[in-house]
Coordinates of C-alpha atoms in Angstrom, one line a residue:
M1 CA -36.4 71.2 -113.2
G2 CA -32.7 70.3 -111.0
T3 CA -32.2 72.2 -107.7
S4 CA -35.3 73.2 -105.6
A5 CA -36.1 77.0 -106.0
S6 CA -34.8 78.2 -102.9
K7 CA -31.0 76.8 -103.4
R8 CA -31.9 78.3 -107.1
V9 CA -32.8 82.1 -105.3
G10 CA -29.6 82.0 -103.4
R11 CA -27.8 81.3 -105.3
Y12 CA -28.7 84.1 -107.3
L13 CA -29.1 86.5 -104.3
N14 CA -25.2 85.6 -103.3
K15 CA -23.9 86.7 -107.1
S16 CA -26.1 89.9 -107.1
A17 CA -24.2 92.8 -106.3
E18 CA -27.5 94.7 -105.3
F19 CA -27.7 92.4 -102.6
N20 CA -24.0 92.4 -101.3
S21 CA -24.4 95.8 -100.9
A22 CA -27.7 96.3 -99.4
C23 CA -26.4 93.4 -96.9
D24 CA -22.9 95.8 -96.1
S25 CA -25.5 98.4 -95.7
V26 CA -27.8 97.1 -93.0
Y27 CA -25.1 95.1 -91.4
D28 CA -23.0 98.6 -90.6
D29 CA -26.6 100.1 -89.7
C30 CA -26.9 97.8 -86.9
L31 CA -23.5 98.2 -86.0
S32 CA -24.2 102.0 -86.1
L33 CA -27.3 101.7 -84.3
A34 CA -25.8 99.3 -81.6
Q35 CA -23.2 102.2 -81.0
H36 CA -20.8 99.3 -82.1
A37 CA -20.9 97.4 -78.9
F38 CA -20.7 94.2 -80.4
D39 CA -18.6 92.9 -83.0
G40 CA -21.4 91.7 -85.3
V41 CA -25.4 91.6 -85.6
K42 CA -27.1 90.2 -82.5
P43 CA -30.0 88.3 -82.9
Y44 CA -32.8 90.2 -81.2
Q45 CA -31.7 92.9 -84.1
L46 CA -32.5 90.8 -86.9
V47 CA -36.2 91.1 -87.5
S48 CA -35.3 95.1 -88.1
A49 CA -32.5 94.5 -90.1
T50 CA -34.5 92.3 -92.6
E51 CA -37.2 94.8 -92.4
R52 CA -34.7 97.0 -93.8
L53 CA -33.2 94.9 -96.4
H54 CA -36.5 94.3 -97.6
S55 CA -37.1 98.0 -98.0
K56 CA -34.0 98.4 -99.7
L57 CA -33.9 94.8 -102.3
S58 CA -37.7 95.7 -103.1
D59 CA -36.2 98.8 -105.1
S60 CA -33.4 96.9 -106.8
I61 CA -34.0 93.3 -107.0
P62 CA -37.6 91.6 -108.9
L63 CA -37.3 88.6 -107.2
V64 CA -38.0 90.2 -103.9
A65 CA -40.4 92.9 -105.8
K66 CA -42.3 89.7 -107.5
W67 CA -42.9 87.7 -104.2
V68 CA -41.8 89.3 -101.0
K69 CA -44.7 92.0 -100.8
S70 CA -43.6 92.3 -97.1
A71 CA -41.3 91.8 -94.8
P72 CA -40.2 88.1 -93.9
T73 CA -41.8 87.2 -90.6
R74 CA -39.8 86.7 -87.3
D75 CA -40.8 83.0 -88.0
Q76 CA -38.7 82.9 -91.2
V77 CA -36.0 84.9 -89.4
D78 CA -35.6 82.5 -86.7
K79 CA -35.7 79.8 -89.1
A80 CA -33.1 81.1 -91.6
F81 CA -30.6 82.1 -88.0
K82 CA -30.8 78.5 -86.8
A83 CA -30.2 77.2 -90.6
I84 CA -26.9 79.0 -90.5
R85 CA -26.1 79.1 -87.2
S86 CA -26.1 75.9 -85.3
D87 CA -25.5 77.5 -81.7
S88 CA -28.5 79.2 -82.3
S89 CA -29.6 78.9 -78.9
D90 CA -26.6 81.2 -77.9
S91 CA -27.9 84.1 -76.5
E92 CA -24.6 86.1 -77.0
A93 CA -24.5 85.3 -80.8
V94 CA -23.4 87.8 -82.9
L95 CA -23.3 87.6 -86.8
G96 CA -20.3 88.5 -88.5
N97 CA -20.7 90.2 -92.2
S98 CA -20.3 87.4 -93.8
E99 CA -22.2 85.2 -91.7
F100 CA -24.9 88.0 -91.9
R101 CA -24.9 87.6 -95.9
E102 CA -25.5 84.2 -95.2
F103 CA -28.3 84.6 -92.9
A104 CA -30.2 87.2 -95.5
A105 CA -29.8 85.2 -98.5
E106 CA -31.3 82.6 -96.7
V107 CA -34.3 84.4 -95.0
F108 CA -35.2 85.8 -98.8
A109 CA -34.6 82.6 -100.7
D110 CA -36.9 80.9 -98.4
A111 CA -39.2 84.2 -98.5
I112 CA -39.0 84.3 -102.5
A113 CA -39.3 80.0 -102.9
S114 CA -42.8 80.9 -100.3
G115 CA -44.2 83.8 -102.6
A116 CA -44.3 81.6 -105.3
G117 CA -45.0 78.2 -104.3
Q118 CA -48.6 80.7 -102.7
A119 CA -48.4 81.4 -105.9
V120 CA -49.4 78.2 -107.6
R121 CA -51.4 77.3 -104.4
T122 CA -54.1 80.4 -105.8
R123 CA -53.7 80.3 -109.0
V124 CA -53.9 76.4 -109.9
P125 CA -57.5 76.0 -107.9
I126 CA -58.9 78.6 -109.6
G127 CA -57.8 77.6 -113.0
V128 CA -58.8 74.5 -112.1
V129 CA -62.7 75.1 -111.2
G130 CA -62.4 76.9 -114.9
I131 CA -61.4 73.9 -116.8
A132 CA -63.4 71.7 -114.9
G133 CA -66.7 74.2 -115.5
I134 CA -65.9 74.6 -119.2
G135 CA -65.7 70.8 -119.0
I136 CA -69.2 70.3 -117.2
L137 CA -70.2 72.5 -120.3
V138 CA -68.9 71.4 -123.2
K139 CA -69.0 67.5 -122.2
P140 CA -65.8 66.9 -123.9
G141 CA -65.1 63.4 -121.4
R142 CA -63.4 63.0 -118.3
E143 CA -59.5 62.1 -119.8
F144 CA -59.6 65.0 -121.6
I145 CA -61.2 67.0 -118.6
A146 CA -58.2 65.2 -116.6
A147 CA -55.4 65.7 -119.0
A148 CA -56.1 69.7 -119.4
I149 CA -56.7 69.8 -115.7
G150 CA -52.8 68.1 -115.3
A151 CA -51.1 70.3 -118.2
Y152 CA -52.4 73.6 -116.5
T153 CA -51.2 72.8 -113.1
L154 CA -48.1 71.6 -115.1
G155 CA -47.8 74.7 -117.0
V156 CA -48.7 76.9 -114.0
T157 CA -46.0 75.2 -111.4
T158 CA -43.3 75.2 -114.9
S159 CA -44.0 78.8 -115.2
I160 CA -43.8 79.7 -111.8
Y161 CA -40.6 77.6 -110.6
L162 CA -38.7 79.0 -114.4
S163 CA -39.2 82.8 -113.2
L164 CA -37.4 82.3 -110.2
D165 CA -34.2 82.1 -112.6
V166 CA -33.6 85.5 -113.5

């Protein structure tokens, strides 16, 4: 399957006109809300900026609508900020427009991958229980049940992974 899900999603987001437009809009909003006191977005603004981005992206990007039901958490925001800024402990740090887009792609790629991962963790056990229950009733043999569970797990995982390729 190649690259990780979050990298594939990140590339998709960076190429998306809707994503870039939403980032520009929210970036400009952040500057306006701070009355242009800074040359970019300050770290304390990132959580509310991410909430506004989530609202805009939920309407225009199917991956966000499907896999990110609520705005990314503060932990996800902090993790994305640290991933793009090695000097993230700097309280005077500001993100310029391109860094803000990089941050947004990082946080939403992680949130989409997390949502898809949660779907795998939810769907696989339910299916496995169903297959095992049928196996108990029909008694086709352990090898057949193990193969069916393996095939089901692989199918669900592959299906969700491929759904991330828009």
